[in-house]
CSV table of C-alpha atoms in Angstrom, one decimal:
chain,number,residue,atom,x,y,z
A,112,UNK,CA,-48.5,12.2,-13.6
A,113,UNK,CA,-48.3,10.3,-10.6
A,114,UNK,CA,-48.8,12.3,-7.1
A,115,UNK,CA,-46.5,11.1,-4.1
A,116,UNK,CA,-46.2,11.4,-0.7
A,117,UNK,CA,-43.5,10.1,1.4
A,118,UNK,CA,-43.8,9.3,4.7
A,119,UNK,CA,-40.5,8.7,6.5
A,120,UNK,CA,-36.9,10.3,6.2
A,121,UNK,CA,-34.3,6.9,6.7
A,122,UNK,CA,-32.1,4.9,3.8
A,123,UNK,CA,-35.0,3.8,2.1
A,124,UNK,CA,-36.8,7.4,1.7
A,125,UNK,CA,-33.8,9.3,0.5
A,126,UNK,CA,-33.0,6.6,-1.9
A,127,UNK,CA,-37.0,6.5,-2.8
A,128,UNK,CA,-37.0,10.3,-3.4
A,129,UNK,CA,-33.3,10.5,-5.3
A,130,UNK,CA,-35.3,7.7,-7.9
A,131,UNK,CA,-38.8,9.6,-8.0
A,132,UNK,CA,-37.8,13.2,-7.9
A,133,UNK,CA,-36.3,13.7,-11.3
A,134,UNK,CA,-38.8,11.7,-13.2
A,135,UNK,CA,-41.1,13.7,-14.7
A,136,UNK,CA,-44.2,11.2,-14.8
A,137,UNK,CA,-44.0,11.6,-10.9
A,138,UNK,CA,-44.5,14.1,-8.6
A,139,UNK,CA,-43.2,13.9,-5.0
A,140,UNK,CA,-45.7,16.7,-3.0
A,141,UNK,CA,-44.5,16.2,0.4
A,142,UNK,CA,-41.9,14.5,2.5
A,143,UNK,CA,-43.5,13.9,6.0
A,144,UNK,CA,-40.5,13.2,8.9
A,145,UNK,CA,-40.3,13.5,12.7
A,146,UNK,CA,-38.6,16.4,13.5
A,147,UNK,CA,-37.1,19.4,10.8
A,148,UNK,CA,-33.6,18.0,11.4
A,149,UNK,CA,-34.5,14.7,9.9
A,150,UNK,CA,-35.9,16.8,6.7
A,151,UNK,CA,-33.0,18.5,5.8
A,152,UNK,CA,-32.1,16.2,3.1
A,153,UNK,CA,-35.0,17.1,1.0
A,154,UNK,CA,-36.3,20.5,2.1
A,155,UNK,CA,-34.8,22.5,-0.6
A,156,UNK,CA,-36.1,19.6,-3.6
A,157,UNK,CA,-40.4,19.7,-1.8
A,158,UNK,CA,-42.2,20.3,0.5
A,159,UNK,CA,-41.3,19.1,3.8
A,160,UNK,CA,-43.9,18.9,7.1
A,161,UNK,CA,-43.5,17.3,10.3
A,162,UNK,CA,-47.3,17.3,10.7
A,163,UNK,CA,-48.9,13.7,10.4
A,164,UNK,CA,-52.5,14.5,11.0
A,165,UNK,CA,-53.0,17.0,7.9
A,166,UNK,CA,-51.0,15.4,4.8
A,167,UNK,CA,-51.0,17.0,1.1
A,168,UNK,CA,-53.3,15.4,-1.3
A,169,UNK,CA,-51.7,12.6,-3.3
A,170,UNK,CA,-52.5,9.4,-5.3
A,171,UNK,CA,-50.2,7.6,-3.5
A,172,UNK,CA,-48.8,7.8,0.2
A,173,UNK,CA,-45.5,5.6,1.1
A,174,UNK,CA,-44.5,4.5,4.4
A,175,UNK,CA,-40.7,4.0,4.3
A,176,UNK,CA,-40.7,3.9,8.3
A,177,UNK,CA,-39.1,1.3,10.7
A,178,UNK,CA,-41.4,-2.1,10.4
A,179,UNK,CA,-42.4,-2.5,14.1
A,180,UNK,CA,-44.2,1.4,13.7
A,181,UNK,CA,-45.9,0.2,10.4
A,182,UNK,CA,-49.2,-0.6,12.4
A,183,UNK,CA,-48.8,1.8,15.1
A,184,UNK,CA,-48.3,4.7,12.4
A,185,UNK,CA,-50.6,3.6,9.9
A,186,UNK,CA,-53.8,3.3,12.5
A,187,UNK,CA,-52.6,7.5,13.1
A,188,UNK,CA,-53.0,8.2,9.9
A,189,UNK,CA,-56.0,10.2,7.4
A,190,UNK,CA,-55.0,9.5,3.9
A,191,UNK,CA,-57.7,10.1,0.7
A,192,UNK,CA,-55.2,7.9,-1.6
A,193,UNK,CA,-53.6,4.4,-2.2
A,194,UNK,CA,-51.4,3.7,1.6
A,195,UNK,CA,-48.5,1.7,0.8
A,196,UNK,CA,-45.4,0.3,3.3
A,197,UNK,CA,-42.5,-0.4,1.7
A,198,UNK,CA,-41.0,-3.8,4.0
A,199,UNK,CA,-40.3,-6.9,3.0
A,200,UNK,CA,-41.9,-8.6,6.4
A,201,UNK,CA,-44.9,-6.9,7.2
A,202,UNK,CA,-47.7,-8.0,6.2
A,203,UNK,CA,-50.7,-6.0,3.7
A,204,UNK,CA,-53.0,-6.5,6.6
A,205,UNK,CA,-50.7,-4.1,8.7
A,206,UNK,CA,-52.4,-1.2,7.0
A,207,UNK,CA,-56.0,-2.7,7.4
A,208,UNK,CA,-58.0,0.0,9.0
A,209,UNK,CA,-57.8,2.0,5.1
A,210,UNK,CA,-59.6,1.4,2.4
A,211,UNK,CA,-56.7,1.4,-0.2
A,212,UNK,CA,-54.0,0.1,0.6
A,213,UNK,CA,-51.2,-1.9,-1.0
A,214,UNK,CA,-46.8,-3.2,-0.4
A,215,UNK,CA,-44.4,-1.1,-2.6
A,216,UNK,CA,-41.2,-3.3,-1.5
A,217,UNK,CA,-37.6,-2.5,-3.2
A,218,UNK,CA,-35.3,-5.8,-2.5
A,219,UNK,CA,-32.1,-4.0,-2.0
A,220,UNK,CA,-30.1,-2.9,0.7
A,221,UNK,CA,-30.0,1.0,1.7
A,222,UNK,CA,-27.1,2.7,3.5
A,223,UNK,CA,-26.7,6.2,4.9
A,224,UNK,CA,-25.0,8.1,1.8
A,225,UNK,CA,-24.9,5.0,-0.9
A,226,UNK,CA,-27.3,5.7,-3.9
A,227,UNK,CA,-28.5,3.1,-6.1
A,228,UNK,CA,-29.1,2.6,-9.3
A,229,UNK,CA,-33.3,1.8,-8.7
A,230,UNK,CA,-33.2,0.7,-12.2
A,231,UNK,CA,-31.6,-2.9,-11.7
A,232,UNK,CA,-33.5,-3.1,-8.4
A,233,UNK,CA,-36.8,-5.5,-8.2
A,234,UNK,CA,-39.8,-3.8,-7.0
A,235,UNK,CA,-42.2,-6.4,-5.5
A,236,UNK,CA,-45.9,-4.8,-5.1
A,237,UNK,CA,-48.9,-6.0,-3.5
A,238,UNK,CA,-52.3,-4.5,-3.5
A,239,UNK,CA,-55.8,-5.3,-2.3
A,240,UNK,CA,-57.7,-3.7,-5.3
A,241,UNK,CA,-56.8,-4.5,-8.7
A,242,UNK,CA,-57.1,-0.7,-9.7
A,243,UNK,CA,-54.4,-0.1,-7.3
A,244,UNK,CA,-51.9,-2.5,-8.0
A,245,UNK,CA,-52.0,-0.8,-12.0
A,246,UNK,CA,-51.6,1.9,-10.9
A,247,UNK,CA,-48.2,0.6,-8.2
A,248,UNK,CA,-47.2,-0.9,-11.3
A,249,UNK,CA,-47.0,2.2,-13.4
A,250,UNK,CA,-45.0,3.6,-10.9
A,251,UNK,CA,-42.6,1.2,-9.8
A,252,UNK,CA,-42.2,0.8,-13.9
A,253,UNK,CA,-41.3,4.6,-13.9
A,254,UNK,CA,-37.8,4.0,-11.9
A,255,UNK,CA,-37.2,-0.2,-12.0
A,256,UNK,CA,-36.5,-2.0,-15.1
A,257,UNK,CA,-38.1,-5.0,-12.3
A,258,UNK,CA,-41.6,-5.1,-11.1
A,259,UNK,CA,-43.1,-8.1,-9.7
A,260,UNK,CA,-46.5,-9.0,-8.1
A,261,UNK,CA,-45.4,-10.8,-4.9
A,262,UNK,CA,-48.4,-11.6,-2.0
A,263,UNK,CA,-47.7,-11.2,1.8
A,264,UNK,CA,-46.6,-14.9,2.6
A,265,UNK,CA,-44.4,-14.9,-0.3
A,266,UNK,CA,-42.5,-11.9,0.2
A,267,UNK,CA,-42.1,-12.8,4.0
A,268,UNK,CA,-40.1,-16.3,2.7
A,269,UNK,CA,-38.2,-13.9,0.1
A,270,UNK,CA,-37.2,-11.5,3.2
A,271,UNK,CA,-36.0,-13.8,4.9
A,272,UNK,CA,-34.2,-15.4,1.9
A,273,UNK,CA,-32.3,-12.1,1.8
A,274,UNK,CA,-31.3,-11.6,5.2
A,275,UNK,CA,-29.7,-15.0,4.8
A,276,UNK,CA,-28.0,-13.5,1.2
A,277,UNK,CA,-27.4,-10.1,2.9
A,278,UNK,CA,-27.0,-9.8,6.2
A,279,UNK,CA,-25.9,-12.8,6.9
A,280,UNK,CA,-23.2,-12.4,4.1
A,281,UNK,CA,-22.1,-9.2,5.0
A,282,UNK,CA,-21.6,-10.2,9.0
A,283,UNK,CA,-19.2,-12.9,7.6
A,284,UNK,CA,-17.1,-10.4,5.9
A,285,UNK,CA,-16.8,-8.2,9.1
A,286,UNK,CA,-15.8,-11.5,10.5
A,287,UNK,CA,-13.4,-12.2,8.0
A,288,UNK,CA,-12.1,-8.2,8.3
A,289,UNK,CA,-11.4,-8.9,11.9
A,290,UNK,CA,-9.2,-12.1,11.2
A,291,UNK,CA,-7.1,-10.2,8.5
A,292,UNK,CA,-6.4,-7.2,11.4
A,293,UNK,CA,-5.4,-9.8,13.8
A,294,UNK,CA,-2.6,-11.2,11.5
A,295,UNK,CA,-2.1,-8.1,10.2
A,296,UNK,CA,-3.6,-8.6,7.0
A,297,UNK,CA,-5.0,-6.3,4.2
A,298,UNK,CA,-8.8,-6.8,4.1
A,299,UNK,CA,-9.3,-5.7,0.3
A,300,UNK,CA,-6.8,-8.6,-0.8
A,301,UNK,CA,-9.9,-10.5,-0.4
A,302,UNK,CA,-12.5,-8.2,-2.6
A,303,UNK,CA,-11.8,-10.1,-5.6
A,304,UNK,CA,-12.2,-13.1,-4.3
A,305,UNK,CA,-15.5,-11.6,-3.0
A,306,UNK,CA,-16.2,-10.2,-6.3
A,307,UNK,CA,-15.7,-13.1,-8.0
A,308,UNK,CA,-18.2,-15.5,-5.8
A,309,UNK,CA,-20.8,-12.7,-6.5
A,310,UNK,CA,-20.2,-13.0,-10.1
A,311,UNK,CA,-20.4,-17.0,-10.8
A,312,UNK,CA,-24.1,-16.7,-9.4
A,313,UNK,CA,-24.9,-14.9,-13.2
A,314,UNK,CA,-23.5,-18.1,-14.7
A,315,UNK,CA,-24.1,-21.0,-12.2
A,316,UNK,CA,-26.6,-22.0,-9.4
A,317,UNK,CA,-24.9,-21.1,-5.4
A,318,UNK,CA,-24.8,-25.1,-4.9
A,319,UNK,CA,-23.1,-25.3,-8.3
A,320,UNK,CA,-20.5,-22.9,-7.6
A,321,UNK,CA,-19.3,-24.0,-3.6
A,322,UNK,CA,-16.0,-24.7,-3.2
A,323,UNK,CA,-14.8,-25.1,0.2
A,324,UNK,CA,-12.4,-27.1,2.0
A,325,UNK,CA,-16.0,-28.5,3.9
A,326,UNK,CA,-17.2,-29.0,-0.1
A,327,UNK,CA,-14.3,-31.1,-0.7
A,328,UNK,CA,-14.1,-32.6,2.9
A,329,UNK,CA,-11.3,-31.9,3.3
A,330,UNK,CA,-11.2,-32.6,7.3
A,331,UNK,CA,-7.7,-31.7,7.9
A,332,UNK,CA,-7.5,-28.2,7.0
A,333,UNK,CA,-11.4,-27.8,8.5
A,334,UNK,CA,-9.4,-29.0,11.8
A,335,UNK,CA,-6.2,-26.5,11.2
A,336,UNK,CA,-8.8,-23.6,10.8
A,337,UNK,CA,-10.4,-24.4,13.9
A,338,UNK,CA,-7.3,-24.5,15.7
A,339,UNK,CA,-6.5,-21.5,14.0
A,340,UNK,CA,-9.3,-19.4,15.4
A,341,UNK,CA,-9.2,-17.4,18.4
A,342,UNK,CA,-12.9,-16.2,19.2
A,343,UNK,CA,-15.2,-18.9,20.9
A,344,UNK,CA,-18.0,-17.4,18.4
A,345,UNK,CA,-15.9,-17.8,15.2
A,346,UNK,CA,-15.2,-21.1,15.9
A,347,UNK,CA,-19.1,-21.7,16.3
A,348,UNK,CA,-19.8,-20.3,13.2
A,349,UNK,CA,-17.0,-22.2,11.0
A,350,UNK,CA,-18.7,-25.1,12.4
A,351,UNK,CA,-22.2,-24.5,11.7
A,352,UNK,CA,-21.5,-23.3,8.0
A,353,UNK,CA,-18.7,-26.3,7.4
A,354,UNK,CA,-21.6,-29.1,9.2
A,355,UNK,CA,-24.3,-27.2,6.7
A,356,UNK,CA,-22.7,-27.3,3.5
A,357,UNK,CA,-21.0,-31.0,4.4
A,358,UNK,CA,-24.7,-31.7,4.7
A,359,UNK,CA,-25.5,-30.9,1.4
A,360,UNK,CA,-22.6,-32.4,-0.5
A,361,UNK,CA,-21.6,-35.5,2.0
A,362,UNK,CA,-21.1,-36.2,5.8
A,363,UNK,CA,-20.4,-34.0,8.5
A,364,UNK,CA,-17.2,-32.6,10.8
């Protein structure tokens, strides 16, 4: 059995802990947070501490905090096992004043209240000493069917990578959500359609499966939309995605 401690109470802990806590090759000993209110969550499932300086004994300790207090955090810390962070943009060397040390990063998104299914998400590890990435491995292989060995520059590209497939993505359908209210439209008419573009990725590469008025250049309706669109920003965007995929398939606007 595998002895964890988690250190942080956000998205990425709660989903951590709802994937560990019922395996039975794992053992979660303590959830460290900030404050008893931000421990709620867990409190009845472990044991919960707010203290930093004096954590439980464990194989493994994971830092699901806030990247920018990754450093900060770590250099606080007196751990006797394998410290891991779990972000997809910090670097190993963040955690460089231990001995043992090592990336545990899940490539998914994590929202207040959502859980996931840990299973279909990949698990990208990174360790300094062989002996501790096995050991990563076996538990990462305890909750995702996906484990891959991924090194610091590497998983920085693939970060940034999913911003673009994530964030990015998602901002465009809160643009497209605020176009629908202003003509008085039904957003979830369009989930299908979003559905659907997910879904040709399993069959077909993205640049395969672009359709697009700018895919086709088809320059009057690009113009029309333009006209169409009432926020300065918008109209910046339309132009910078239409001029980016015209760019990959034939001229620009």
């Amino acid at each position: 059995m595998i002895s964890v401690v988690i250190l942080g109470t956000g998205n990425v802990a709660q989903n951590l802990f709802e994937a560990m806590f019922p395996n039975k090759q794992i053992n979660i000993v303590g959830v460290i947070g900030r404050n008893n209110t931000s421990l709620v969550f867990f409190k009845d499932r472990t044991t919960v501490s707010t203290n930093w300086t004096d954590l439980p004994l464990a194989d493994i300790y994971i830092m699901a905090i806030k990247d920018d207090a990754i450093p900060l955090v770590s250099d606080k810390l007196n751990v006797n096992g394998l410290l891991v962070h779990t972000s997809g943009s910090v670097p190993l060397t963040a955690l460089s004043k231990h001995h043992d040390i090592g990336v545990f990063y899940p490539l998914q998104t994590f929202t207040s209240g959502k859980k996931v299914d840990f299973k279909k998400i990949p698990i990208c590890l990174e360790a300094q000493q062989e002996d501790s990435l096995k050991l990563l491995q076996k538990l990462a292989g305890h909750i995702s069917n996906t484990v891959e060995t991924i090194d610091s520059e590497k998983r920085k590209a693939l970060h940034v990578a999913a911003v673009f497939a994530n964030n990015f993505t998602n901002h465009l359908y809160h643009i497209a959500n605020d176009i629908c209210n202003e003509h008085q439209i039904d957003f979830t008419i369009l989930k299908p359609l979003i559905n659907e573009t997910a879904n040709k990725l399993n069959v077909l590469s993205p640049k395969e499966a672009q359709t697009g008025p700018a895919r086709r250049g088809d320059q009057k309706t690009l113009h029309n939309h333009l006209r169409l669109l009432k926020v300065g920003q918008h109209r910046e965007i339309y132009k910078l995605m239409s001029n980016s995929i015209k760019a990959t398939y034939g001229e620009e606007l």
